[in-house]
mmCIF file of C-alpha atoms (C1' of nucleotides) and ligand atoms in Angstrom:
data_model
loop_
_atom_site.group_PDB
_atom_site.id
_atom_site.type_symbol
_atom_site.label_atom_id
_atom_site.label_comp_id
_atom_site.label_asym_id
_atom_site.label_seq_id
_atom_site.Cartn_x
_atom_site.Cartn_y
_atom_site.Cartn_z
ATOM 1 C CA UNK A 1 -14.704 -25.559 -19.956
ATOM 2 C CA UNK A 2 -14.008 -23.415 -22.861
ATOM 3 C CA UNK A 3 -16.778 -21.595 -22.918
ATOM 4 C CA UNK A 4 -15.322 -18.806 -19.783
ATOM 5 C CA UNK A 5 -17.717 -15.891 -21.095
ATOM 6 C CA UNK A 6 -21.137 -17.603 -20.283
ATOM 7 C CA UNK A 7 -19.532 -18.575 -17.305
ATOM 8 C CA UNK A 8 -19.006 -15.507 -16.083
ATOM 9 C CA UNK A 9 -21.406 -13.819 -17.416
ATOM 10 C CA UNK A 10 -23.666 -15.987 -14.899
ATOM 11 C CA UNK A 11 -21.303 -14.855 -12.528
ATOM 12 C CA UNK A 12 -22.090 -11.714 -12.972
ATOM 13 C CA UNK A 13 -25.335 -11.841 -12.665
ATOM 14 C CA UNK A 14 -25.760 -13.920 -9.703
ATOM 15 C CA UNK A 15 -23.874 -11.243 -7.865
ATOM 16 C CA UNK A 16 -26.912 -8.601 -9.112
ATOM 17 C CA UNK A 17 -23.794 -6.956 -11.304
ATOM 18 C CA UNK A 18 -24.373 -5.926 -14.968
ATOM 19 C CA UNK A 19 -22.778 -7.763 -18.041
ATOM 20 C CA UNK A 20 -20.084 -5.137 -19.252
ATOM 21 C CA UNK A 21 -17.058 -5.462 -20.825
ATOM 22 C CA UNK A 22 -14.662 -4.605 -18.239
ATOM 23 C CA UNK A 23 -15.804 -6.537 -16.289
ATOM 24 C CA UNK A 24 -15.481 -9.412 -18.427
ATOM 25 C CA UNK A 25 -12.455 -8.388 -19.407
ATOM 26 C CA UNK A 26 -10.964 -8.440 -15.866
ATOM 27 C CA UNK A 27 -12.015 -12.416 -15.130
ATOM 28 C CA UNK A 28 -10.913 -13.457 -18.285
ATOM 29 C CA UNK A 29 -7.141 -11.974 -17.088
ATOM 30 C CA UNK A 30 -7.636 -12.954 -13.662
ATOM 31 C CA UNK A 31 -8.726 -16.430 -14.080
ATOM 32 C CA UNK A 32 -6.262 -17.308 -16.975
ATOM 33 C CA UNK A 33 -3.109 -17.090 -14.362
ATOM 34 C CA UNK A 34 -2.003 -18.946 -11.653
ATOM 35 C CA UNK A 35 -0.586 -16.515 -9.074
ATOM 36 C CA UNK A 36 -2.569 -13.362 -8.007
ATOM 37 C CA UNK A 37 -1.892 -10.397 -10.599
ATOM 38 C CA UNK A 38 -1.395 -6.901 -8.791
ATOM 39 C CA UNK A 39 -3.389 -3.990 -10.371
ATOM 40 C CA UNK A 40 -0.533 -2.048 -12.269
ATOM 41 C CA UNK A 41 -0.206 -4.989 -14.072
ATOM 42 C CA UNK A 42 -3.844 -5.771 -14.635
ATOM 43 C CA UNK A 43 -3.850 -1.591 -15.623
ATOM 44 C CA UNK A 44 -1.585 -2.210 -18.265
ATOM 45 C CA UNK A 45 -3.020 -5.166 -19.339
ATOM 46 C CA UNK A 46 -6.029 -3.402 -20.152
ATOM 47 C CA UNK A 47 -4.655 0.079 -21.479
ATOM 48 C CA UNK A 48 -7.379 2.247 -22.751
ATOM 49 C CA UNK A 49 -9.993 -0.840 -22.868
ATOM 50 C CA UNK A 50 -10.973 0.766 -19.747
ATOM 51 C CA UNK A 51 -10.119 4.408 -17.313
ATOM 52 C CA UNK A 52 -8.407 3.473 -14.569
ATOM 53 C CA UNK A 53 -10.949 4.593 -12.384
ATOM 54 C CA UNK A 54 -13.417 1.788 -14.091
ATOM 55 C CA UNK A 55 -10.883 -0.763 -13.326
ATOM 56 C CA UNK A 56 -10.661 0.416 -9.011
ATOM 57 C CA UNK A 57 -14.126 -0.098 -9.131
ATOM 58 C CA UNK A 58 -14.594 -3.098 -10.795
ATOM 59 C CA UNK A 59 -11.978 -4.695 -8.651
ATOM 60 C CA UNK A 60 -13.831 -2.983 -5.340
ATOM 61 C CA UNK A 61 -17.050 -4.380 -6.794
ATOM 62 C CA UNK A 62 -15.849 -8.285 -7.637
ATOM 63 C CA UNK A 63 -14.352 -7.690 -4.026
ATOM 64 C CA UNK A 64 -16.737 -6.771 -2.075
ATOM 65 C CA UNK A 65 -19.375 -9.411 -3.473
ATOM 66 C CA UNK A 66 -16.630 -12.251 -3.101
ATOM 67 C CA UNK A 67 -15.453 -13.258 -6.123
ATOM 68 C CA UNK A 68 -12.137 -11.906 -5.740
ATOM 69 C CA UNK A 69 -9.727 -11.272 -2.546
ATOM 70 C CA UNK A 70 -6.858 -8.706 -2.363
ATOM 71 C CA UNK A 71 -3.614 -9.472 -1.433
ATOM 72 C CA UNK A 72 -0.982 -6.757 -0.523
ATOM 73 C CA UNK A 73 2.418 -7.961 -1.544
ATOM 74 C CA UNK A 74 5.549 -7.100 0.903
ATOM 75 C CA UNK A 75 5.738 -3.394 -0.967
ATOM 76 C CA UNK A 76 1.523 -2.892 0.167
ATOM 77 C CA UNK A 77 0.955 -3.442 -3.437
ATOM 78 C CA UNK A 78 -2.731 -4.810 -4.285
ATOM 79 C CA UNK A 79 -2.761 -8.312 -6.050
ATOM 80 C CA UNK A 80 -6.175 -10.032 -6.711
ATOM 81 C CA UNK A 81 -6.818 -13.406 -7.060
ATOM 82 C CA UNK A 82 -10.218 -14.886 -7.656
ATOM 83 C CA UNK A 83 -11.460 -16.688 -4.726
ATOM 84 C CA UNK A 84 -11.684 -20.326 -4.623
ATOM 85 C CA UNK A 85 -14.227 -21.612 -1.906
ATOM 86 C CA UNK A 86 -17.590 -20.316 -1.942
ATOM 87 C CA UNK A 87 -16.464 -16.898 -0.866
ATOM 88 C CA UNK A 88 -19.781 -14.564 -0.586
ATOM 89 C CA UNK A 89 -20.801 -10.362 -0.447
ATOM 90 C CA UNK A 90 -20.522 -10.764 3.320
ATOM 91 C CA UNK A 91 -18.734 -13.769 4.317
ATOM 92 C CA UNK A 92 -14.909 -13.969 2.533
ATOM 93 C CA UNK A 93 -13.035 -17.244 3.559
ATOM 94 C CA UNK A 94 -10.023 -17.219 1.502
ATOM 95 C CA UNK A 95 -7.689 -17.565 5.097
ATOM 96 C CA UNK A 96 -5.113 -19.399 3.110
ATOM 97 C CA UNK A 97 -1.557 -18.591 3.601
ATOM 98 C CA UNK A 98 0.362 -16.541 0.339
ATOM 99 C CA UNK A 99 3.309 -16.912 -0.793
ATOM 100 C CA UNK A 100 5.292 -13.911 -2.326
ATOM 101 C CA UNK A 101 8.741 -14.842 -4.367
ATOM 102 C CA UNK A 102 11.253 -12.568 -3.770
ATOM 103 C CA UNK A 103 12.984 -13.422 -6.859
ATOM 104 C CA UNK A 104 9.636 -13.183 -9.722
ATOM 105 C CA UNK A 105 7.459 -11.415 -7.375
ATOM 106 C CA UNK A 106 4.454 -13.570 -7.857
ATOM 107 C CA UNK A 107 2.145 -14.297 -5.064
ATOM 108 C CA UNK A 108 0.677 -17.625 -5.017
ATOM 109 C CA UNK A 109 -2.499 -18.603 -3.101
ATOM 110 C CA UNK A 110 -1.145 -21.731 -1.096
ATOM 111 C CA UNK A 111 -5.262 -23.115 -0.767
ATOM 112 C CA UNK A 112 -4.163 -26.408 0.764
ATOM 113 C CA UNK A 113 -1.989 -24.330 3.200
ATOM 114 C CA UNK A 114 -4.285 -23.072 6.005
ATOM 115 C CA UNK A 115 -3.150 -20.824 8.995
ATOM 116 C CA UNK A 116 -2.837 -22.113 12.074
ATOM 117 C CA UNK A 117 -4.853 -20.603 14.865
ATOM 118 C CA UNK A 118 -3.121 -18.521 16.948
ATOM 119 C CA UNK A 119 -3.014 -17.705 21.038
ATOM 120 C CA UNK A 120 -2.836 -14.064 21.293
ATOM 121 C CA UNK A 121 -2.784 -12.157 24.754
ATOM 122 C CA UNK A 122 -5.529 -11.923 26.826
ATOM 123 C CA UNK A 123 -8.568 -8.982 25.208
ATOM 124 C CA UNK A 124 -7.446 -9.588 21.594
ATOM 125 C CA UNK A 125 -10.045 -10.612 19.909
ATOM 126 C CA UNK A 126 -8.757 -12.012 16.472
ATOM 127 C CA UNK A 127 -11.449 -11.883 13.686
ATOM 128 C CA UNK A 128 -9.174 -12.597 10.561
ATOM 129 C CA UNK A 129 -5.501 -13.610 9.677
ATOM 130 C CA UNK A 130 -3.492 -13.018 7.324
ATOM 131 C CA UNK A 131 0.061 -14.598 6.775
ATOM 132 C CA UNK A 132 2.840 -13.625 3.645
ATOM 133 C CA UNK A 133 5.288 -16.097 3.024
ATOM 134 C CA UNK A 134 8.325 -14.536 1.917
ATOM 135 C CA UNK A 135 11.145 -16.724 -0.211
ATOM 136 C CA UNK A 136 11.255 -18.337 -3.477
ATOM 137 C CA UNK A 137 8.534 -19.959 -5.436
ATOM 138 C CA UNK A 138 9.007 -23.999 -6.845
ATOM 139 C CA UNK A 139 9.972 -22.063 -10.215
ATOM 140 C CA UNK A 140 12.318 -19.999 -9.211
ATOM 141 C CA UNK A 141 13.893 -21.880 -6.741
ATOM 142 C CA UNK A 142 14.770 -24.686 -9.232
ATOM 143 C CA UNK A 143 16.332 -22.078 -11.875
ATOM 144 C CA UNK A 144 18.649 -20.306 -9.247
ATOM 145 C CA UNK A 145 20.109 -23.325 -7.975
ATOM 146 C CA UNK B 1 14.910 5.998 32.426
ATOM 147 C CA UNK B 2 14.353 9.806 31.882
ATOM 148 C CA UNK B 3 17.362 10.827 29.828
ATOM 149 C CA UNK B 4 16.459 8.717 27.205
ATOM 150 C CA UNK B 5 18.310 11.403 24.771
ATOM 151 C CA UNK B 6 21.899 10.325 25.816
ATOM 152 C CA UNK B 7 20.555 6.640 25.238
ATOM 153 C CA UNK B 8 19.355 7.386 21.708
ATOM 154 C CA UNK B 9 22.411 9.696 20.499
ATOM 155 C CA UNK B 10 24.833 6.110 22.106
ATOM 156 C CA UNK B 11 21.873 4.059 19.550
ATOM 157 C CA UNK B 12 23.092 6.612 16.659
ATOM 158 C CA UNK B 13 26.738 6.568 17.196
ATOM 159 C CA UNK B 14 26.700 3.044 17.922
ATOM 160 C CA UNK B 15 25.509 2.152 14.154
ATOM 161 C CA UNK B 16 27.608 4.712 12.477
ATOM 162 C CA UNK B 17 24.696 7.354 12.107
ATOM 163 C CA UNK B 18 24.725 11.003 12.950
ATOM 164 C CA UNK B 19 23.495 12.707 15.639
ATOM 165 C CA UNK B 20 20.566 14.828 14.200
ATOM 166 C CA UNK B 21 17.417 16.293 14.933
ATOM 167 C CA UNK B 22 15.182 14.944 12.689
ATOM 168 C CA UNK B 23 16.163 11.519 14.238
ATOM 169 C CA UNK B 24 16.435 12.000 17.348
ATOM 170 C CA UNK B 25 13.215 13.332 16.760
ATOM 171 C CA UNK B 26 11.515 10.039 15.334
ATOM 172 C CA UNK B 27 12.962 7.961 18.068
ATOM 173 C CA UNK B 28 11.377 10.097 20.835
ATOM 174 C CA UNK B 29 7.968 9.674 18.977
ATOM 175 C CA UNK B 30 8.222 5.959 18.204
ATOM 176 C CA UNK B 31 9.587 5.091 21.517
ATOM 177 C CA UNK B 32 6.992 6.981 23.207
ATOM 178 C CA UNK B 33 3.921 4.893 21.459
ATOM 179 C CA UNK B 34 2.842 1.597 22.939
ATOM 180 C CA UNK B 35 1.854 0.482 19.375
ATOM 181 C CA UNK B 36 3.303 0.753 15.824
ATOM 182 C CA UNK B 37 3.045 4.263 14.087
ATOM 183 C CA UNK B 38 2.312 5.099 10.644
ATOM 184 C CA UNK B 39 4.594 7.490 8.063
ATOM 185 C CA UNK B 40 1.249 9.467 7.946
ATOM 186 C CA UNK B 41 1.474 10.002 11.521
ATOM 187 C CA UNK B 42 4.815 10.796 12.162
ATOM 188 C CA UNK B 43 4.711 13.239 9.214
ATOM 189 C CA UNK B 44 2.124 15.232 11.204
ATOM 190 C CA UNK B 45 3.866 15.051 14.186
ATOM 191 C CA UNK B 46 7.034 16.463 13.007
ATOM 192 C CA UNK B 47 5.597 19.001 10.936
ATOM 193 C CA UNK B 48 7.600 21.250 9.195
ATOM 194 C CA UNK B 49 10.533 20.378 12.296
ATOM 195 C CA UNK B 50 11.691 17.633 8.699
ATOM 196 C CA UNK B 51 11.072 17.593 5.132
ATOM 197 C CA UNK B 52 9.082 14.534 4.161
ATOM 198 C CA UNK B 53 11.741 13.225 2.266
ATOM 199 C CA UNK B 54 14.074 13.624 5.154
ATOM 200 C CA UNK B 55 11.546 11.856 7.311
ATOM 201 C CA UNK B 56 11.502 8.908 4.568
ATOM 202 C CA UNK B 57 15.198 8.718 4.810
ATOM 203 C CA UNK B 58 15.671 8.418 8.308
ATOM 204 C CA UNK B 59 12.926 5.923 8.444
ATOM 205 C CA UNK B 60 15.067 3.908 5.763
ATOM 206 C CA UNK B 61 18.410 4.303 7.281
ATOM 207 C CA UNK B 62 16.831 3.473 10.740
ATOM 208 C CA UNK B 63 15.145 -0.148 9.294
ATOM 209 C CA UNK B 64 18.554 -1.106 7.474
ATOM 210 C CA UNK B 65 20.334 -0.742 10.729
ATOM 211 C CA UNK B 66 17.778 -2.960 12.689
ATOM 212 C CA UNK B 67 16.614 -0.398 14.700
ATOM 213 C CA UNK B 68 12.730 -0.239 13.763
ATOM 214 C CA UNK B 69 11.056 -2.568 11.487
ATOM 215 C CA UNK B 70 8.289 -2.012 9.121
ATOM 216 C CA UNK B 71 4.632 -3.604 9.245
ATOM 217 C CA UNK B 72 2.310 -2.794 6.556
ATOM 218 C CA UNK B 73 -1.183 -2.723 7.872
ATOM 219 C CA UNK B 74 -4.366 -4.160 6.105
ATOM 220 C CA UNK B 75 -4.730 -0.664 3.637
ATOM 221 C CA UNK B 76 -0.675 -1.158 2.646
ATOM 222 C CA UNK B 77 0.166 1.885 5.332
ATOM 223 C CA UNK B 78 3.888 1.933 6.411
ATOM 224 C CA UNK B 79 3.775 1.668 10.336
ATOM 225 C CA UNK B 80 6.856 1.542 12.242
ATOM 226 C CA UNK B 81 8.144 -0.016 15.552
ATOM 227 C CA UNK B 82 11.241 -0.706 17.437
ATOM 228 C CA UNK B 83 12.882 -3.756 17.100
ATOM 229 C CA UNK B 84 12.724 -4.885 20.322
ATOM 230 C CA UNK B 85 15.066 -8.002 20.146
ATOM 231 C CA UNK B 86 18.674 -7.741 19.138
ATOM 232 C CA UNK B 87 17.869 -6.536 15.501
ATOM 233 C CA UNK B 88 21.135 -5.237 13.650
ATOM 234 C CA UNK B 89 22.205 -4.205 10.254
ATOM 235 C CA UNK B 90 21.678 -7.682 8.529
ATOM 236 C CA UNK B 91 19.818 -9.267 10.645
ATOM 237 C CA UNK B 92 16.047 -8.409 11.917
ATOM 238 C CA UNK B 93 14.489 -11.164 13.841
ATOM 239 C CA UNK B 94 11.057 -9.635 14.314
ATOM 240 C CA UNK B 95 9.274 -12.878 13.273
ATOM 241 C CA UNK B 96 6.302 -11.845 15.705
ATOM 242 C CA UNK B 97 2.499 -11.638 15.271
ATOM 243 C CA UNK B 98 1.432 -8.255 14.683
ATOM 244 C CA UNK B 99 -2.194 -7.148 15.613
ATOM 245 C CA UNK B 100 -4.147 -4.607 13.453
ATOM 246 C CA UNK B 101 -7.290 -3.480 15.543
ATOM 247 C CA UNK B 102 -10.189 -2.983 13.490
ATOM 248 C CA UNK B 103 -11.448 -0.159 15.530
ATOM 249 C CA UNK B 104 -9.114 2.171 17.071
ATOM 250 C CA UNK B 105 -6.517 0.796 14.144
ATOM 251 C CA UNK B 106 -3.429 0.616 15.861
ATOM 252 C CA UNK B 107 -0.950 -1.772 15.503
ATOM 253 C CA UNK B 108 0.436 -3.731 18.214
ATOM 254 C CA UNK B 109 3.558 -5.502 18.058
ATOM 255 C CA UNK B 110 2.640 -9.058 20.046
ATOM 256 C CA UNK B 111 6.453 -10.158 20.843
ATOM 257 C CA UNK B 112 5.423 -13.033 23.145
ATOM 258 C CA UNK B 113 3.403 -14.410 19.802
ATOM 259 C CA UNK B 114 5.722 -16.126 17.633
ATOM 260 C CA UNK B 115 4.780 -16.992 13.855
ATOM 261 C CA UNK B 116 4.004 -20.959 13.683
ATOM 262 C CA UNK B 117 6.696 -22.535 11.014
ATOM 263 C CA UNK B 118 5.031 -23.505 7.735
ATOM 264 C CA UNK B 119 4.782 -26.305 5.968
ATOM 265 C CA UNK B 120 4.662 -25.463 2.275
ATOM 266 C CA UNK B 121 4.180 -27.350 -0.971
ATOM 267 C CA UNK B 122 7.178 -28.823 -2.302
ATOM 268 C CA UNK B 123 9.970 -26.701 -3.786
ATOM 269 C CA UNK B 124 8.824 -23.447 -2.722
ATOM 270 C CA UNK B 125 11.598 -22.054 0.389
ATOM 271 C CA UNK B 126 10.130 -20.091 2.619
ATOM 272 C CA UNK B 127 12.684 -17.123 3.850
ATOM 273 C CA UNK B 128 10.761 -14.670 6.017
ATOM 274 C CA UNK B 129 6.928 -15.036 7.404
ATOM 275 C CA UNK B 130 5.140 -12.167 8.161
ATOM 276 C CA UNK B 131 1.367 -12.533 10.112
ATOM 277 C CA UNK B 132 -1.085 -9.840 10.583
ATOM 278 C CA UNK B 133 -3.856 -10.823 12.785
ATOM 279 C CA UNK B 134 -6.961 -8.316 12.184
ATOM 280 C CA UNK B 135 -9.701 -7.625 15.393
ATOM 281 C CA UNK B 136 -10.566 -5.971 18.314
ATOM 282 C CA UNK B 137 -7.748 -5.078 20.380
ATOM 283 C CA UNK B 138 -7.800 -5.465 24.163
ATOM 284 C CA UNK B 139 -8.787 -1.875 24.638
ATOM 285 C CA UNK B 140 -11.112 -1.780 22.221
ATOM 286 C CA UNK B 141 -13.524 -5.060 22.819
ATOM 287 C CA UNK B 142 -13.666 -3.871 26.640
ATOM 288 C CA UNK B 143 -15.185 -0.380 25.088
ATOM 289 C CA UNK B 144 -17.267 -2.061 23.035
ATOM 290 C CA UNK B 145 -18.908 -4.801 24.863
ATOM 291 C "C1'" DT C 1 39.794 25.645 13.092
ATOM 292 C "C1'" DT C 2 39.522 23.450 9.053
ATOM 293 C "C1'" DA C 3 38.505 19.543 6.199
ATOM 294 C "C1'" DT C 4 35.464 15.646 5.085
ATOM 295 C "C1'" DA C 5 31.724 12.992 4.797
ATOM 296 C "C1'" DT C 6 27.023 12.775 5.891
ATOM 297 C "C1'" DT C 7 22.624 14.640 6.103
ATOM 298 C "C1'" DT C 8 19.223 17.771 4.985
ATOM 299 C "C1'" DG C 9 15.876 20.597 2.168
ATOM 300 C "C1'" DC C 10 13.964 21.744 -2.067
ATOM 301 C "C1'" DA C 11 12.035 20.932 -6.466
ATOM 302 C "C1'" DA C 12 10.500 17.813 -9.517
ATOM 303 C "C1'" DC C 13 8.653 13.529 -10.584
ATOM 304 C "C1'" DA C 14 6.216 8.932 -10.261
ATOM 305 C "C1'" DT C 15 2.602 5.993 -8.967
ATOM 306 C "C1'" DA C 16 -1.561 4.583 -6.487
ATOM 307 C "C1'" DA C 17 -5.983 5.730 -5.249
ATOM 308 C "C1'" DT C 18 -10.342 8.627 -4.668
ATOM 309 C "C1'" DT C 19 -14.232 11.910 -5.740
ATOM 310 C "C1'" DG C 20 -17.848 14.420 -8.315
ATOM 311 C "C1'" DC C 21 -20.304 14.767 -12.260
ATOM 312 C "C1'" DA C 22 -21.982 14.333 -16.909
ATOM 313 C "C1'" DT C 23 -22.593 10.699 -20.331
ATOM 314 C "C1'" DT C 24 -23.414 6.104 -21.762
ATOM 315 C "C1'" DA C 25 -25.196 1.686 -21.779
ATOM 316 C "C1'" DA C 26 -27.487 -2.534 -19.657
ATOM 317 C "C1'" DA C 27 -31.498 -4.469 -18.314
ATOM 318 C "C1'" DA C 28 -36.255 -4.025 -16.905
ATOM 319 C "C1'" DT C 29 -40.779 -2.523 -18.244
ATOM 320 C "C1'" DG C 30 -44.730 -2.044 -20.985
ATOM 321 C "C1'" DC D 1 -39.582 -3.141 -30.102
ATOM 322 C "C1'" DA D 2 -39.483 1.401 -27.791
ATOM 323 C "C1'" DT D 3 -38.994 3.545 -23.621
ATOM 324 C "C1'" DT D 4 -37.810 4.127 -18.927
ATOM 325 C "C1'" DT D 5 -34.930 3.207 -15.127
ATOM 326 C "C1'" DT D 6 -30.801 2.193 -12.916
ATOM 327 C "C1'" DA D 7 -26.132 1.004 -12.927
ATOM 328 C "C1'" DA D 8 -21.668 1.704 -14.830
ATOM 329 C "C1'" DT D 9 -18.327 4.249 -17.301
ATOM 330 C "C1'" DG D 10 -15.094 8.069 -18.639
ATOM 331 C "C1'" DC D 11 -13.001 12.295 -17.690
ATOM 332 C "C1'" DA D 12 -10.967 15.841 -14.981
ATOM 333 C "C1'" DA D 13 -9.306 17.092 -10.823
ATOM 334 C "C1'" DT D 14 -7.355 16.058 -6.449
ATOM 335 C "C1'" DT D 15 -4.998 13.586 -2.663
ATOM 336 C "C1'" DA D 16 -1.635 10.480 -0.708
ATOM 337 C "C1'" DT D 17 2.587 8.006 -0.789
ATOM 338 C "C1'" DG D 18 7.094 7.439 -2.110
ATOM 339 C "C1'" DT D 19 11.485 8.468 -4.968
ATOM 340 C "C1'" DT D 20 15.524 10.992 -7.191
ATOM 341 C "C1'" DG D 21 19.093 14.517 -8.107
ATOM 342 C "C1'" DC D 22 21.489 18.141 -6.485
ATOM 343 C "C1'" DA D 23 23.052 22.136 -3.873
ATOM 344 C "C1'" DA D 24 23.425 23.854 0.849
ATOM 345 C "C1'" DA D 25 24.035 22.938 5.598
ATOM 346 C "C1'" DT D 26 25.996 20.607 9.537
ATOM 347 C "C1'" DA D 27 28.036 16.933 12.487
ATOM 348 C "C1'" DT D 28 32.190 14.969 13.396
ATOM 349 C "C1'" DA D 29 37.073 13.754 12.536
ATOM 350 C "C1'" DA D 30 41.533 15.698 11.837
HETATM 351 MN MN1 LIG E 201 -5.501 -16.147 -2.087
HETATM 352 MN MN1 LIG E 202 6.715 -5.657 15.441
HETATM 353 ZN ZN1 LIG E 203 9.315 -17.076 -8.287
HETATM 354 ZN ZN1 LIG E 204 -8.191 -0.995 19.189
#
DNA sequence: TTATATTTGCAACATAATTGCATTAAAATG
DNA sequence: CATTTTAATGCAATTATGTTGCAAATATAA
């Protein structure tokens, strides 16, 4: 349990990616936080432990081989979250519903929450969803009222 | 049906905005589009006829008065339809399925698709739901089958 | 026609994201 | 362990998107 570094250090390498330290640096963030963290946050998080540029990257790269899935808050925003089910290079299957609070802007991956399927018009051919929940979170909803 | 000028400048006056070229300008566009349009778009459309910012502004001044609403497609890109339903200043009720082709990349406004209500984990309240659907739109799977 | 309130354009700024290229560093090889 | 190979990083420059303040222009009310 404790020991996060090994962990993803066979991450890393399972996904034919090399052991750096931006990398590293980026699941340790991601995976110590319980709502999706957007990447000015993750930016300044990191300050000059890495360019900018390595962070896009790294994010495209944990992305793309399905270890983490992008979610655009309501102001197109990019939030990552590392994905939960066996989520692979070419197969993603995070079609969970999110949840963005309006009042401390996190976005929460609702996993037990699955989209329904949906009856579009006749030619659509629907391949992926993707549903925002707008409102407030448990948190947030128990300090306002 | 043809003079749809007169009906746009009654649209203006009718929510306390002026009757200008720059927006009677963006209503001709959007109205004229069978799918949503993007800020990119519209800015190369109008050309130097409006400033950016001006463009930005009407855009803004338009959604707050219900009469377009704003879908951000799967890259974070504003696009921007009319409300078709009785939107108005503090109240948009455009709780329908919009449909992000993977292909041609237009997005279609499905108003007959309504967003399935949500059952969330306890304490979160759910406010507004928002559902992009990504694929092949009608036009595009007949092309490319 | 004049007054007023709104809208526009311009300039400057802020932030998010991408590209090319030289340098560095990880891992594979011998 | 030393060397080669390949992948990843940092830097500089550029593009795209969106915002703000303010003076000038203009639509409408008086
Ligand atoms: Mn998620
Ligand atoms: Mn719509
Ligand atoms: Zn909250
Ligand atoms: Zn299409």
């Amino acid at each position: 349990m404790e020991d996060n570094t090994a962990r993803f250090e066979k991450l890393l390498v399972k996904n034919g990616l090399k052991r750096t330290a931006p990398r590293l640096q980026v699941l340790e963030i991601l995976s110590g936080r319980d709502s999706a963290t957007s990447q000015p946050y993750l930016e300044q998080v990191m300050g000059k432990d890495a360019d900018r540029v390595t962070l896009y990257r790294v994010l495209q790269a944990f992305e793309e081989k399905g270890i983490i899935h992008k979610v655009l808050d309501q102001q197109g925003t990019a939030n990552y979250a590392i994905c939960s089910d066996g989520c692979s290079a070419h197969e993603h299957h995070d079609e969970h519903v999110h949840f963005n609070c309006d009042n401390c802007h996190k976005i929460y991956c609702l996993d037990t929450v699955k989209i329904p399927a949906l009856k579009v018009p006749a030619g659509f051919k629907v391949d992926r969803l993707n549903l925002i929940a707008t409102g407030l979170c448990a948190g947030c909803s128990d300090k306002i009222n």
